[in-house]
mmCIF file of C-alpha atoms in Angstrom:
data_model
loop_
_atom_site.group_PDB
_atom_site.id
_atom_site.type_symbol
_atom_site.label_atom_id
_atom_site.label_comp_id
_atom_site.label_asym_id
_atom_site.label_seq_id
_atom_site.Cartn_x
_atom_site.Cartn_y
_atom_site.Cartn_z
ATOM 1 C CA MET U 1 0.000 0.000 0.000
ATOM 2 C CA SER U 2 1.628 3.240 -1.155
ATOM 3 C CA SER U 3 1.597 6.395 0.924
ATOM 4 C CA THR U 4 1.987 9.992 -0.206
ATOM 5 C CA ARG U 5 5.065 11.774 1.128
ATOM 6 C CA THR U 6 4.564 15.412 2.118
ATOM 7 C CA LEU U 7 6.821 18.162 3.443
ATOM 8 C CA VAL U 8 5.312 17.797 6.891
ATOM 9 C CA SER U 9 4.392 14.332 8.126
ATOM 10 C CA PRO U 10 0.834 13.622 9.347
ATOM 11 C CA LEU U 11 2.299 12.632 12.725
ATOM 12 C CA THR U 12 3.836 16.086 13.156
ATOM 13 C CA LEU U 13 0.592 17.785 12.132
ATOM 14 C CA SER U 14 -1.333 15.768 14.682
ATOM 15 C CA ARG U 15 0.644 17.379 17.495
ATOM 16 C CA PRO U 16 -0.459 20.818 18.786
ATOM 17 C CA ARG U 17 3.014 22.325 18.419
ATOM 18 C CA GLY U 18 3.492 20.979 14.911
ATOM 19 C CA LYS U 19 0.076 22.209 13.838
ATOM 20 C CA ALA U 20 0.778 25.678 15.269
ATOM 21 C CA VAL U 21 4.137 25.921 13.492
ATOM 22 C CA TYR U 22 2.625 24.721 10.218
ATOM 23 C CA TRP U 23 -0.217 27.243 10.201
ATOM 24 C CA THR U 24 2.105 30.052 11.306
ATOM 25 C CA VAL U 25 4.498 29.400 8.410
ATOM 26 C CA PHE U 26 1.638 28.898 5.951
ATOM 27 C CA THR U 27 -0.072 32.158 6.976
ATOM 28 C CA GLY U 28 3.197 34.063 6.833
ATOM 29 C CA VAL U 29 3.976 32.834 3.314
ATOM 30 C CA VAL U 30 0.472 33.673 2.069
ATOM 31 C CA LEU U 31 0.679 37.172 3.565
ATOM 32 C CA LEU U 32 4.097 37.770 1.989
ATOM 33 C CA PHE U 33 2.856 36.752 -1.462
ATOM 34 C CA ALA U 34 -0.291 38.850 -1.035
ATOM 35 C CA LEU U 35 1.821 41.836 0.011
ATOM 36 C CA ALA U 36 4.187 41.372 -2.939
ATOM 37 C CA PHE U 37 1.286 41.401 -5.415
ATOM 38 C CA LEU U 38 -1.027 43.941 -3.790
ATOM 39 C CA PHE U 39 1.459 46.552 -2.563
ATOM 40 C CA PRO U 40 2.276 47.901 -6.083
ATOM 41 C CA VAL U 41 -1.461 48.286 -6.696
ATOM 42 C CA TYR U 42 -1.881 50.109 -3.385
ATOM 43 C CA TRP U 43 1.117 52.320 -4.155
ATOM 44 C CA MET U 44 -0.309 53.286 -7.540
ATOM 45 C CA VAL U 45 -3.830 53.984 -6.256
ATOM 46 C CA THR U 46 -2.649 56.083 -3.296
ATOM 47 C CA GLY U 47 0.017 57.816 -5.378
ATOM 48 C CA ALA U 48 -2.712 59.491 -7.413
ATOM 49 C CA MET U 49 -4.208 60.843 -4.178
ATOM 50 C CA LYS U 50 -1.036 62.627 -3.072
ATOM 51 C CA SER U 51 0.053 66.125 -3.955
ATOM 52 C CA PRO U 52 2.755 66.467 -6.658
ATOM 53 C CA ASP U 53 5.315 67.524 -4.028
ATOM 54 C CA GLU U 54 4.506 64.558 -1.796
ATOM 55 C CA VAL U 55 4.876 62.102 -4.679
ATOM 56 C CA ALA U 56 8.377 63.434 -5.471
ATOM 57 C CA GLN U 57 9.633 63.719 -1.884
ATOM 58 C CA THR U 58 12.307 61.440 -0.408
ATOM 59 C CA PRO U 59 11.769 59.275 1.571
ATOM 60 C CA PRO U 60 8.284 58.538 0.205
ATOM 61 C CA THR U 61 5.244 58.459 2.440
ATOM 62 C CA LEU U 62 3.407 55.182 2.819
ATOM 63 C CA VAL U 63 0.070 56.896 3.491
ATOM 64 C CA PRO U 64 -0.837 60.255 1.893
ATOM 65 C CA ASN U 65 -0.669 63.183 4.311
ATOM 66 C CA HIS U 66 -3.735 64.653 2.649
ATOM 67 C CA TRP U 67 -6.109 62.643 0.463
ATOM 68 C CA HIS U 68 -6.827 64.343 -2.849
ATOM 69 C CA LEU U 69 -9.334 62.892 -5.320
ATOM 70 C CA SER U 70 -8.741 65.703 -7.784
ATOM 71 C CA GLY U 71 -6.079 63.628 -9.551
ATOM 72 C CA TYR U 72 -8.723 61.214 -10.819
ATOM 73 C CA THR U 73 -11.149 63.925 -11.900
ATOM 74 C CA ASP U 74 -8.387 65.879 -13.631
ATOM 75 C CA ALA U 75 -7.198 62.719 -15.419
ATOM 76 C CA TRP U 76 -10.734 62.006 -16.615
ATOM 77 C CA ASP U 77 -11.073 65.485 -18.102
ATOM 78 C CA LEU U 78 -7.574 66.611 -19.115
ATOM 79 C CA MET U 79 -6.524 63.365 -20.795
ATOM 80 C CA GLN U 80 -9.885 62.753 -22.494
ATOM 81 C CA LEU U 81 -10.137 59.294 -20.962
ATOM 82 C CA PRO U 82 -13.757 58.602 -22.015
ATOM 83 C CA THR U 83 -12.847 59.019 -25.695
ATOM 84 C CA HIS U 84 -9.716 56.881 -25.532
ATOM 85 C CA LEU U 85 -11.310 54.220 -23.367
ATOM 86 C CA TRP U 86 -14.143 53.916 -25.862
ATOM 87 C CA ASN U 87 -11.622 53.648 -28.717
ATOM 88 C CA THR U 88 -9.898 50.829 -26.836
ATOM 89 C CA VAL U 89 -13.195 49.042 -26.174
ATOM 90 C CA VAL U 90 -14.130 49.187 -29.861
ATOM 91 C CA GLN U 91 -10.730 47.898 -30.989
ATOM 92 C CA ALA U 92 -10.566 45.136 -28.366
ATOM 93 C CA ALA U 93 -14.179 44.013 -28.901
ATOM 94 C CA GLY U 94 -13.771 43.799 -32.680
ATOM 95 C CA ALA U 95 -10.515 41.855 -32.424
ATOM 96 C CA TRP U 96 -12.066 39.517 -29.851
ATOM 97 C CA LEU U 97 -15.161 38.811 -31.944
ATOM 98 C CA LEU U 98 -13.241 38.183 -35.167
ATOM 99 C CA GLN U 99 -10.759 35.926 -33.376
ATOM 100 C CA LEU U 100 -13.540 33.842 -31.880
ATOM 101 C CA VAL U 101 -15.267 33.440 -35.244
ATOM 102 C CA PHE U 102 -12.294 32.747 -37.510
ATOM 103 C CA CYS U 103 -9.963 30.969 -35.071
ATOM 104 C CA THR U 104 -12.788 28.696 -33.932
ATOM 105 C CA ALA U 105 -13.785 27.909 -37.519
ATOM 106 C CA ALA U 106 -10.172 27.220 -38.542
ATOM 107 C CA ALA U 107 -9.463 25.097 -35.464
ATOM 108 C CA TYR U 108 -12.640 23.066 -35.957
ATOM 109 C CA SER U 109 -11.789 22.498 -39.614
ATOM 110 C CA LEU U 110 -8.252 21.338 -38.854
ATOM 111 C CA SER U 111 -9.398 19.168 -35.945
ATOM 112 C CA ARG U 112 -12.589 17.519 -37.200
ATOM 113 C CA LEU U 113 -13.006 18.095 -40.936
ATOM 114 C CA ARG U 114 -9.513 16.802 -41.743
ATOM 115 C CA PRO U 115 -8.843 18.894 -44.892
ATOM 116 C CA ALA U 116 -6.198 17.951 -47.427
ATOM 117 C CA PHE U 117 -2.707 19.020 -46.333
ATOM 118 C CA GLY U 118 -4.172 19.898 -42.938
ATOM 119 C CA LYS U 119 -0.980 19.003 -41.080
ATOM 120 C CA VAL U 120 1.087 21.086 -43.481
ATOM 121 C CA ILE U 121 -1.236 24.056 -42.990
ATOM 122 C CA LEU U 122 -1.116 23.652 -39.221
ATOM 123 C CA GLY U 123 2.664 23.414 -39.316
ATOM 124 C CA GLY U 124 2.864 26.619 -41.349
ATOM 125 C CA ILE U 125 0.579 28.383 -38.888
ATOM 126 C CA LEU U 126 2.613 27.239 -35.893
ATOM 127 C CA ALA U 127 5.836 28.248 -37.670
ATOM 128 C CA THR U 128 4.706 31.872 -37.397
ATOM 129 C CA LEU U 129 5.112 31.591 -33.625
ATOM 130 C CA MET U 130 8.854 31.284 -34.187
ATOM 131 C CA VAL U 131 9.011 34.702 -35.890
ATOM 132 C CA PRO U 132 9.580 37.629 -33.484
ATOM 133 C CA ALA U 133 6.648 40.010 -33.353
ATOM 134 C CA GLN U 134 8.940 42.974 -34.043
ATOM 135 C CA ALA U 135 10.002 41.436 -37.358
ATOM 136 C CA LEU U 136 6.381 41.460 -38.551
ATOM 137 C CA VAL U 137 5.686 45.114 -37.778
ATOM 138 C CA VAL U 138 6.951 46.539 -41.082
ATOM 139 C CA PRO U 139 5.230 43.940 -43.325
ATOM 140 C CA LYS U 140 1.992 44.416 -41.400
ATOM 141 C CA TYR U 141 2.218 48.184 -41.723
ATOM 142 C CA LEU U 142 2.822 48.017 -45.482
ATOM 143 C CA THR U 143 -0.107 45.621 -45.822
ATOM 144 C CA VAL U 144 -2.453 47.809 -43.792
ATOM 145 C CA ALA U 145 -1.340 50.981 -45.582
ATOM 146 C CA ASP U 146 -2.177 49.432 -48.967
ATOM 147 C CA LEU U 147 -4.353 46.352 -48.613
ATOM 148 C CA PRO U 148 -3.529 43.916 -51.469
ATOM 149 C CA LEU U 149 -6.022 43.386 -54.297
ATOM 150 C CA ILE U 150 -8.468 46.082 -53.184
ATOM 151 C CA HIS U 151 -5.773 48.733 -52.466
ATOM 152 C CA THR U 152 -7.495 50.230 -49.428
ATOM 153 C CA ASN U 153 -5.768 52.237 -46.697
ATOM 154 C CA LEU U 154 -6.714 50.953 -43.222
ATOM 155 C CA LEU U 155 -4.640 53.451 -41.233
ATOM 156 C CA ASN U 156 -6.665 55.329 -38.604
ATOM 157 C CA ASP U 157 -9.308 52.616 -38.947
ATOM 158 C CA PRO U 158 -10.211 49.933 -36.346
ATOM 159 C CA LEU U 159 -9.862 47.336 -39.128
ATOM 160 C CA GLY U 160 -6.129 48.000 -38.951
ATOM 161 C CA ILE U 161 -6.242 46.468 -35.459
ATOM 162 C CA TRP U 162 -8.904 43.831 -36.057
ATOM 163 C CA LEU U 163 -7.539 42.081 -39.134
ATOM 164 C CA PRO U 164 -3.948 41.481 -37.914
ATOM 165 C CA ALA U 165 -5.334 40.297 -34.557
ATOM 166 C CA VAL U 166 -7.320 37.532 -36.288
ATOM 167 C CA ALA U 167 -4.099 35.776 -37.352
ATOM 168 C CA ASN U 168 -3.355 34.460 -33.857
ATOM 169 C CA ALA U 169 -1.612 31.105 -34.172
ATOM 170 C CA PHE U 170 -1.465 30.486 -30.419
ATOM 171 C CA ASN U 171 -5.215 30.842 -29.856
ATOM 172 C CA LEU U 172 -5.940 28.733 -32.933
ATOM 173 C CA TYR U 173 -3.683 25.948 -31.674
ATOM 174 C CA LEU U 174 -5.218 26.173 -28.206
ATOM 175 C CA LEU U 175 -8.696 25.717 -29.674
ATOM 176 C CA LYS U 176 -7.587 22.872 -31.940
ATOM 177 C CA ARG U 177 -6.023 20.942 -29.076
ATOM 178 C CA PHE U 178 -9.258 21.271 -27.107
ATOM 179 C CA PHE U 179 -11.357 20.134 -30.059
ATOM 180 C CA ASP U 180 -9.057 17.128 -30.502
ATOM 181 C CA ARG U 181 -9.901 16.005 -26.954
ATOM 182 C CA ILE U 182 -13.665 16.122 -27.339
ATOM 183 C CA PRO U 183 -14.919 12.501 -27.101
ATOM 184 C CA ARG U 184 -15.602 11.076 -30.547
ATOM 185 C CA ASP U 185 -18.689 9.279 -29.231
ATOM 186 C CA VAL U 186 -20.404 12.617 -28.623
ATOM 187 C CA LEU U 187 -19.838 13.781 -32.199
ATOM 188 C CA GLU U 188 -20.865 10.425 -33.659
ATOM 189 C CA ALA U 189 -24.095 10.545 -31.647
ATOM 190 C CA ALA U 190 -24.808 13.976 -33.135
ATOM 191 C CA GLU U 191 -24.202 12.618 -36.633
ATOM 192 C CA ILE U 192 -26.567 9.701 -35.995
ATOM 193 C CA ASP U 193 -29.242 12.217 -34.945
ATOM 194 C CA GLY U 194 -28.833 13.938 -38.308
ATOM 195 C CA ALA U 195 -26.770 16.951 -37.253
ATOM 196 C CA GLY U 196 -24.494 18.349 -39.947
ATOM 197 C CA ARG U 197 -21.006 19.715 -39.446
ATOM 198 C CA LEU U 198 -22.176 23.267 -38.782
ATOM 199 C CA ARG U 199 -24.983 22.177 -36.462
ATOM 200 C CA THR U 200 -22.570 19.944 -34.555
ATOM 201 C CA LEU U 201 -20.196 22.857 -34.125
ATOM 202 C CA TRP U 202 -22.933 25.233 -32.954
ATOM 203 C CA SER U 203 -24.977 22.892 -30.732
ATOM 204 C CA ILE U 204 -22.390 20.412 -29.449
ATOM 205 C CA VAL U 205 -18.809 21.645 -29.746
ATOM 206 C CA LEU U 206 -19.204 25.299 -28.756
ATOM 207 C CA PRO U 207 -21.234 24.628 -25.559
ATOM 208 C CA MET U 208 -18.592 22.108 -24.483
ATOM 209 C CA SER U 209 -15.820 24.594 -25.305
ATOM 210 C CA ARG U 210 -16.853 27.391 -22.963
ATOM 211 C CA PRO U 211 -13.751 27.061 -20.733
ATOM 212 C CA VAL U 212 -11.255 27.329 -23.590
ATOM 213 C CA LEU U 213 -13.328 30.037 -25.292
ATOM 214 C CA GLY U 214 -13.147 32.016 -22.058
ATOM 215 C CA VAL U 215 -9.366 31.673 -21.976
ATOM 216 C CA VAL U 216 -9.042 32.670 -25.630
ATOM 217 C CA SER U 217 -11.308 35.656 -25.009
ATOM 218 C CA ILE U 218 -9.138 36.866 -22.142
ATOM 219 C CA PHE U 219 -5.950 36.460 -24.199
ATOM 220 C CA ALA U 220 -7.494 38.331 -27.130
ATOM 221 C CA LEU U 221 -8.806 41.236 -25.069
ATOM 222 C CA VAL U 222 -5.664 41.673 -22.978
ATOM 223 C CA ALA U 223 -3.402 41.540 -26.051
ATOM 224 C CA VAL U 224 -5.229 44.429 -27.718
ATOM 225 C CA TRP U 225 -5.755 46.402 -24.507
ATOM 226 C CA GLN U 226 -2.073 46.473 -23.549
ATOM 227 C CA ASP U 227 -0.567 46.728 -27.039
ATOM 228 C CA PHE U 228 1.333 49.945 -27.693
ATOM 229 C CA LEU U 229 3.626 49.762 -30.717
ATOM 230 C CA TRP U 230 1.128 48.604 -33.323
ATOM 231 C CA PRO U 231 -1.694 51.050 -32.374
ATOM 232 C CA LEU U 232 0.914 53.829 -32.312
ATOM 233 C CA MET U 233 1.784 53.058 -35.930
ATOM 234 C CA VAL U 234 -1.804 52.613 -37.105
ATOM 235 C CA PHE U 235 -3.414 55.640 -35.450
ATOM 236 C CA SER U 236 -1.815 58.991 -36.168
ATOM 237 C CA ASP U 237 -5.121 60.722 -35.376
ATOM 238 C CA THR U 238 -5.064 61.506 -31.649
ATOM 239 C CA ASP U 239 -8.835 61.290 -31.302
ATOM 240 C CA LYS U 240 -8.804 57.648 -32.479
ATOM 241 C CA GLN U 241 -5.904 56.391 -30.366
ATOM 242 C CA PRO U 242 -6.460 53.754 -27.670
ATOM 243 C CA ILE U 243 -5.701 54.400 -24.033
ATOM 244 C CA SER U 244 -2.248 52.788 -24.110
ATOM 245 C CA VAL U 245 -1.037 55.233 -26.772
ATOM 246 C CA ALA U 246 -2.918 58.252 -25.438
ATOM 247 C CA LEU U 247 -1.307 57.963 -21.998
ATOM 248 C CA VAL U 248 2.107 58.435 -23.595
ATOM 249 C CA GLN U 249 1.117 61.032 -26.168
ATOM 250 C CA LEU U 250 -0.739 63.274 -23.688
ATOM 251 C CA SER U 251 1.643 62.969 -20.722
ATOM 252 C CA GLN U 252 4.036 65.755 -21.709
ATOM 253 C CA ASN U 253 2.633 68.636 -19.629
ATOM 254 C CA ILE U 254 0.504 66.594 -17.232
ATOM 255 C CA PRO U 255 1.303 66.452 -13.463
ATOM 256 C CA LEU U 256 2.625 63.105 -12.271
ATOM 257 C CA THR U 257 -0.335 62.502 -9.961
ATOM 258 C CA VAL U 258 -2.771 62.991 -12.850
ATOM 259 C CA LEU U 259 -0.788 60.558 -15.005
ATOM 260 C CA ILE U 260 -0.793 57.953 -12.222
ATOM 261 C CA ALA U 261 -4.545 58.402 -11.813
ATOM 262 C CA ALA U 262 -5.035 57.882 -15.552
ATOM 263 C CA MET U 263 -3.034 54.646 -15.352
ATOM 264 C CA VAL U 264 -5.220 53.441 -12.485
ATOM 265 C CA ILE U 265 -8.400 54.181 -14.435
ATOM 266 C CA ALA U 266 -6.996 52.482 -17.544
ATOM 267 C CA SER U 267 -6.196 49.308 -15.597
ATOM 268 C CA ILE U 268 -9.619 48.956 -13.953
ATOM 269 C CA PRO U 269 -11.367 47.204 -16.912
ATOM 270 C CA MET U 270 -8.699 44.509 -17.193
ATOM 271 C CA VAL U 271 -8.632 43.893 -13.439
ATOM 272 C CA ALA U 272 -12.421 43.675 -13.368
ATOM 273 C CA MET U 273 -12.426 41.265 -16.305
ATOM 274 C CA PHE U 274 -9.899 39.017 -14.588
ATOM 275 C CA LEU U 275 -11.922 38.954 -11.365
ATOM 276 C CA VAL U 276 -15.098 38.083 -13.276
ATOM 277 C CA PHE U 277 -13.586 35.433 -15.547
ATOM 278 C CA GLN U 278 -10.911 33.910 -13.297
ATOM 279 C CA ARG U 279 -13.057 30.772 -12.971
ATOM 280 C CA HIS U 280 -12.845 30.308 -16.741
ATOM 281 C CA ILE U 281 -9.049 30.653 -16.620
ATOM 282 C CA VAL U 282 -8.743 27.785 -14.149
ATOM 283 C CA ALA U 283 -11.286 25.709 -16.072
ATOM 284 C CA GLY U 284 -9.494 26.386 -19.357
ATOM 285 C CA ILE U 285 -6.146 25.323 -17.928
ATOM 286 C CA SER U 286 -7.601 22.076 -16.601
ATOM 287 C CA ALA U 287 -9.566 21.476 -19.816
ATOM 288 C CA GLY U 288 -6.490 20.045 -21.481
ATOM 289 C CA SER U 289 -6.722 16.983 -19.236
ATOM 290 C CA THR U 290 -9.947 15.828 -20.940
ATOM 291 C CA LYS U 291 -9.355 12.684 -22.950
ATOM 292 C CA GLY U 292 -11.403 11.480 -25.901
#
């Protein structure tokens, strides 16, 4: 009969002293990790509530001497945050929707429809992961500036963000691997009931794929929300720039406290999204253990 070896033996944990030491060490480690992750957030949020002189003073103050909320209101007005946040929402939502549609369709085709030269196509798609993202910036810019065949300029247009975002080899491969692990018996039962390929995808595969679709959605939204270089090249019009570019472009004559407040406001949507969808992240990570 095999037994599981742990760092602390069950005999030691059964003793009052051993249990006290264990929980003391465990609580201390958890508090240290929580402090390491939460203190930068606290420092950023409270930094926007200090006066400009207090932010720059040495040594810094842990708690503001006087709490000022004007930094957040000034950031909202002076840096035109509503406009740039809306631009970011439009760009991220479009890229997310197109990625879900096209990456899901491509992954389902490669996984279940078995097209000719499917492995070669998949290998070519995965080979793009080996190319540094910086090496693709110039070709992407030339393509967006003069779209082949139709010769359309997509600069200063959300399509300049949406279309390159669709070609995401990592998300496509993630979806394909999940589709490969869906039990074949489920799909065969759908075929026996008369469901076609499209109906099987819509009624069977997609409902079962909610965990991985949640993970792909988070990756797609975060990638667009935090991207800086590509939106900077696409949008020369200040009124159409996303928040990541606007924070840099409009920070020249802005007080430091106002800039910190703008960064806090810009990070709220992503933090809120993570808190709402963290269950899907865990489920998506464990989804790879499903066997067909």
